[in-house]
């Protein structure tokens, strides 16, 4: 009987040993998977860092380009303002010169426009009343 117990015990020990070996293998496999995942996530983080650096560089270039365009537009607006002021000044002086020239060389036909004479007709409203009032004052 003890032989039988020892033989069964041997099988149990072998099963325990196999289970422990499989558990060790599973633990090693899990460790390998964890290490692989850490490595891959580190690679992903590195790639994201590269992409972030590229975006930062592109954004900086775009910002420099937009600042350059803004400065050019400001300079063009400044130049247009000066040219516009010069044109308005030139036209103002030219208009003033033409007016003075015309005043000297072209005689004025009617320097003053006389006021129209007052009418004493019946068709003009208020004229009859004014006429009566004027007659009343003279008498």
PDB file of C-alpha atoms in Angstrom:
ATOM      1  CA  UNK A   1       0.000   0.000   0.000  1.00  0.00           C
ATOM      2  CA  UNK A   2       2.783   2.443   0.782  1.00  0.00           C
ATOM      3  CA  UNK A   3       4.144   1.798  -2.652  1.00  0.00           C
ATOM      4  CA  UNK A   4       0.849   2.777  -4.142  1.00  0.00           C
ATOM      5  CA  UNK A   5       0.710   5.961  -2.045  1.00  0.00           C
ATOM      6  CA  UNK A   6       4.257   6.849  -3.045  1.00  0.00           C
ATOM      7  CA  UNK A   7       3.454   6.218  -6.716  1.00  0.00           C
ATOM      8  CA  UNK A   8       0.367   8.451  -6.467  1.00  0.00           C
ATOM      9  CA  UNK A   9       2.385  10.997  -4.556  1.00  0.00           C
ATOM     10  CA  UNK A  10       4.990  10.960  -7.281  1.00  0.00           C
ATOM     11  CA  UNK A  11       2.330  11.677  -9.865  1.00  0.00           C
ATOM     12  CA  UNK A  12       0.980  14.489  -7.716  1.00  0.00           C
ATOM     13  CA  UNK A  13       4.465  15.907  -7.333  1.00  0.00           C
ATOM     14  CA  UNK A  14       4.955  15.731 -11.099  1.00  0.00           C
ATOM     15  CA  UNK A  15       1.634  17.481 -11.654  1.00  0.00           C
ATOM     16  CA  UNK A  16       2.569  20.140  -9.112  1.00  0.00           C
ATOM     17  CA  UNK A  17       5.940  20.507 -10.760  1.00  0.00           C
ATOM     18  CA  UNK A  18       4.317  20.774 -14.221  1.00  0.00           C
ATOM     19  CA  UNK A  19       1.817  23.303 -12.866  1.00  0.00           C
ATOM     20  CA  UNK A  20       4.601  25.350 -11.302  1.00  0.00           C
ATOM     21  CA  UNK A  21       6.584  25.148 -14.542  1.00  0.00           C
ATOM     22  CA  UNK A  22       3.546  26.263 -16.556  1.00  0.00           C
ATOM     23  CA  UNK A  23       2.904  29.039 -14.033  1.00  0.00           C
ATOM     24  CA  UNK A  24       6.510  30.154 -14.328  1.00  0.00           C
ATOM     25  CA  UNK A  25       6.183  30.056 -18.123  1.00  0.00           C
ATOM     26  CA  UNK A  26       2.962  32.076 -17.925  1.00  0.00           C
ATOM     27  CA  UNK A  27       4.621  34.595 -15.619  1.00  0.00           C
ATOM     28  CA  UNK A  28       7.588  34.878 -17.987  1.00  0.00           C
ATOM     29  CA  UNK A  29       5.236  35.312 -20.936  1.00  0.00           C
ATOM     30  CA  UNK A  30       3.309  38.009 -19.070  1.00  0.00           C
ATOM     31  CA  UNK A  31       6.578  39.693 -18.168  1.00  0.00           C
ATOM     32  CA  UNK A  32       7.667  39.571 -21.816  1.00  0.00           C
ATOM     33  CA  UNK A  33       4.325  41.012 -22.905  1.00  0.00           C
ATOM     34  CA  UNK A  34       4.609  43.767 -20.294  1.00  0.00           C
ATOM     35  CA  UNK A  35       8.152  44.565 -21.395  1.00  0.00           C
ATOM     36  CA  UNK A  36       7.095  44.602 -25.051  1.00  0.00           C
ATOM     37  CA  UNK A  37       4.153  46.879 -24.257  1.00  0.00           C
ATOM     38  CA  UNK A  38       6.375  49.259 -22.292  1.00  0.00           C
ATOM     39  CA  UNK A  39       8.832  49.353 -25.179  1.00  0.00           C
ATOM     40  CA  UNK A  40       6.083  49.956 -27.734  1.00  0.00           C
ATOM     41  CA  UNK A  41       4.461  52.664 -25.599  1.00  0.00           C
ATOM     42  CA  UNK A  42       7.862  54.292 -25.218  1.00  0.00           C
ATOM     43  CA  UNK A  43       8.192  54.209 -29.021  1.00  0.00           C
ATOM     44  CA  UNK A  44       4.736  55.766 -29.355  1.00  0.00           C
ATOM     45  CA  UNK A  45       5.680  58.478 -26.849  1.00  0.00           C
ATOM     46  CA  UNK A  46       8.855  59.120 -28.824  1.00  0.00           C
ATOM     47  CA  UNK A  47       6.888  59.368 -32.068  1.00  0.00           C
ATOM     48  CA  UNK A  48       4.398  61.746 -30.439  1.00  0.00           C
ATOM     49  CA  UNK A  49       7.306  63.849 -29.226  1.00  0.00           C
ATOM     50  CA  UNK A  50       8.644  63.985 -32.801  1.00  0.00           C
ATOM     51  CA  UNK A  51       5.210  64.925 -34.153  1.00  0.00           C
ATOM     52  CA  UNK A  52       4.818  67.572 -31.420  1.00  0.00           C
ATOM     53  CA  UNK A  53       8.239  68.983 -32.290  1.00  0.00           C
ATOM     54  CA  UNK A  54       7.324  69.070 -35.998  1.00  0.00           C
ATOM     55  CA  UNK A  55       4.034  70.826 -35.238  1.00  0.00           C
ATOM     56  CA  UNK A  56       5.838  73.301 -33.008  1.00  0.00           C
ATOM     57  CA  UNK A  57       8.369  73.995 -35.764  1.00  0.00           C
ATOM     58  CA  UNK A  58       5.643  74.380 -38.397  1.00  0.00           C
ATOM     59  CA  UNK A  59       3.621  76.616 -36.095  1.00  0.00           C
ATOM     60  CA  UNK A  60       6.682  78.760 -35.404  1.00  0.00           C
ATOM     61  CA  UNK A  61       7.358  79.022 -39.151  1.00  0.00           C
ATOM     62  CA  UNK A  62       3.727  79.944 -39.819  1.00  0.00           C
ATOM     63  CA  UNK A  63       3.851  82.545 -37.042  1.00  0.00           C
ATOM     64  CA  UNK A  64       7.033  84.037 -38.493  1.00  0.00           C
ATOM     65  CA  UNK A  65       5.452  84.055 -41.964  1.00  0.00           C
ATOM     66  CA  UNK A  66       2.259  85.698 -40.683  1.00  0.00           C
ATOM     67  CA  UNK A  67       4.296  88.321 -38.818  1.00  0.00           C
ATOM     68  CA  UNK A  68       6.262  88.979 -42.012  1.00  0.00           C
ATOM     69  CA  UNK A  69       3.030  89.373 -44.004  1.00  0.00           C
ATOM     70  CA  UNK A  70       1.587  91.674 -41.326  1.00  0.00           C
ATOM     71  CA  UNK A  71       4.682  93.861 -41.394  1.00  0.00           C
ATOM     72  CA  UNK A  72       4.572  94.028 -45.200  1.00  0.00           C
ATOM     73  CA  UNK A  73       0.876  94.965 -45.126  1.00  0.00           C
ATOM     74  CA  UNK A  74       1.537  97.661 -42.537  1.00  0.00           C
ATOM     75  CA  UNK A  75       4.344  99.057 -44.668  1.00  0.00           C
ATOM     76  CA  UNK A  76       2.115  99.027 -47.784  1.00  0.00           C
ATOM     77  CA  UNK A  77      -0.696 100.771 -45.868  1.00  0.00           C
ATOM     78  CA  UNK A  78       1.769 103.387 -44.660  1.00  0.00           C
ATOM     79  CA  UNK A  79       3.018 103.963 -48.219  1.00  0.00           C
ATOM     80  CA  UNK A  80      -0.547 104.194 -49.557  1.00  0.00           C
ATOM     81  CA  UNK A  81      -1.383 106.734 -46.853  1.00  0.00           C
ATOM     82  CA  UNK A  82       1.580 108.907 -47.819  1.00  0.00           C
ATOM     83  CA  UNK A  83       0.803 108.640 -51.545  1.00  0.00           C
ATOM     84  CA  UNK A  84      -2.882 109.412 -50.888  1.00  0.00           C
ATOM     85  CA  UNK A  85      -1.959 112.449 -48.810  1.00  0.00           C
ATOM     86  CA  UNK A  86       0.395 113.653 -51.538  1.00  0.00           C
ATOM     87  CA  UNK A  87      -2.321 113.282 -54.206  1.00  0.00           C
ATOM     88  CA  UNK A  88      -4.882 115.141 -52.088  1.00  0.00           C
ATOM     89  CA  UNK A  89      -2.358 117.910 -51.351  1.00  0.00           C
ATOM     90  CA  UNK A  90      -1.434 118.194 -55.021  1.00  0.00           C
ATOM     91  CA  UNK A  91      -5.077 118.394 -56.083  1.00  0.00           C
ATOM     92  CA  UNK A  92      -5.762 120.981 -53.365  1.00  0.00           C
ATOM     93  CA  UNK A  93      -2.870 123.211 -54.455  1.00  0.00           C
ATOM     94  CA  UNK A  94      -3.742 122.717 -58.137  1.00  0.00           C
ATOM     95  CA  UNK A  95      -7.380 123.650 -57.491  1.00  0.00           C
ATOM     96  CA  UNK A  96      -6.337 126.726 -55.530  1.00  0.00           C
ATOM     97  CA  UNK A  97      -3.918 127.747 -58.304  1.00  0.00           C
ATOM     98  CA  UNK A  98      -6.590 127.290 -60.976  1.00  0.00           C
ATOM     99  CA  UNK A  99      -9.041 129.373 -58.963  1.00  0.00           C
ATOM    100  CA  UNK A 100      -6.514 132.211 -58.604  1.00  0.00           C
ATOM    101  CA  UNK A 101      -5.618 131.977 -62.288  1.00  0.00           C
ATOM    102  CA  UNK A 102      -9.267 132.135 -63.338  1.00  0.00           C
ATOM    103  CA  UNK A 103      -9.891 135.078 -60.999  1.00  0.00           C
ATOM    104  CA  UNK A 104      -7.111 137.041 -62.683  1.00  0.00           C
ATOM    105  CA  UNK A 105      -7.568 136.162 -66.371  1.00  0.00           C
ATOM    106  CA  UNK A 106     -11.316 135.537 -66.668  1.00  0.00           C
ATOM    107  CA  UNK A 107     -13.410 138.593 -65.801  1.00  0.00           C
ATOM    108  CA  UNK A 108     -16.400 137.972 -63.673  1.00  0.00           C
ATOM    109  CA  UNK A 109     -19.572 138.735 -65.560  1.00  0.00           C
ATOM    110  CA  UNK A 110     -21.800 139.103 -62.552  1.00  0.00           C
ATOM    111  CA  UNK A 111     -19.874 139.462 -59.327  1.00  0.00           C
ATOM    112  CA  UNK A 112     -23.155 139.715 -57.421  1.00  0.00           C
ATOM    113  CA  UNK A 113     -26.573 138.350 -58.162  1.00  0.00           C
ATOM    114  CA  UNK A 114     -29.176 140.977 -57.266  1.00  0.00           C
ATOM    115  CA  UNK A 115     -32.191 139.983 -55.236  1.00  0.00           C
ATOM    116  CA  UNK A 116     -35.421 139.604 -57.218  1.00  0.00           C
ATOM    117  CA  UNK A 117     -37.759 142.603 -57.026  1.00  0.00           C
ATOM    118  CA  UNK A 118     -40.752 142.339 -54.725  1.00  0.00           C
ATOM    119  CA  UNK A 119     -44.011 141.909 -56.621  1.00  0.00           C
ATOM    120  CA  UNK A 120     -47.282 143.596 -55.665  1.00  0.00           C
ATOM    121  CA  UNK A 121     -49.611 141.299 -57.600  1.00  0.00           C
ATOM    122  CA  UNK A 122     -52.712 139.631 -56.315  1.00  0.00           C
ATOM    123  CA  UNK A 123     -51.458 136.153 -57.143  1.00  0.00           C
ATOM    124  CA  UNK A 124     -48.617 136.330 -54.658  1.00  0.00           C
ATOM    125  CA  UNK A 125     -49.785 135.311 -51.213  1.00  0.00           C
ATOM    126  CA  UNK A 126     -48.955 137.842 -48.554  1.00  0.00           C
ATOM    127  CA  UNK A 127     -48.219 140.597 -51.099  1.00  0.00           C
ATOM    128  CA  UNK A 128     -51.684 142.165 -50.806  1.00  0.00           C
ATOM    129  CA  UNK A 129     -51.490 142.141 -47.049  1.00  0.00           C
ATOM    130  CA  UNK A 130     -48.077 143.703 -47.147  1.00  0.00           C
ATOM    131  CA  UNK A 131     -49.366 146.299 -49.611  1.00  0.00           C
ATOM    132  CA  UNK A 132     -52.254 147.205 -47.353  1.00  0.00           C
ATOM    133  CA  UNK A 133     -50.016 147.375 -44.374  1.00  0.00           C
ATOM    134  CA  UNK A 134     -47.651 149.609 -46.279  1.00  0.00           C
ATOM    135  CA  UNK A 135     -50.535 151.882 -47.352  1.00  0.00           C
ATOM    136  CA  UNK A 136     -51.843 151.969 -43.789  1.00  0.00           C
ATOM    137  CA  UNK A 137     -48.496 153.093 -42.507  1.00  0.00           C
ATOM    138  CA  UNK A 138     -48.113 155.827 -45.091  1.00  0.00           C
ATOM    139  CA  UNK A 139     -51.484 157.394 -44.313  1.00  0.00           C
TER     140      UNK A 139
END
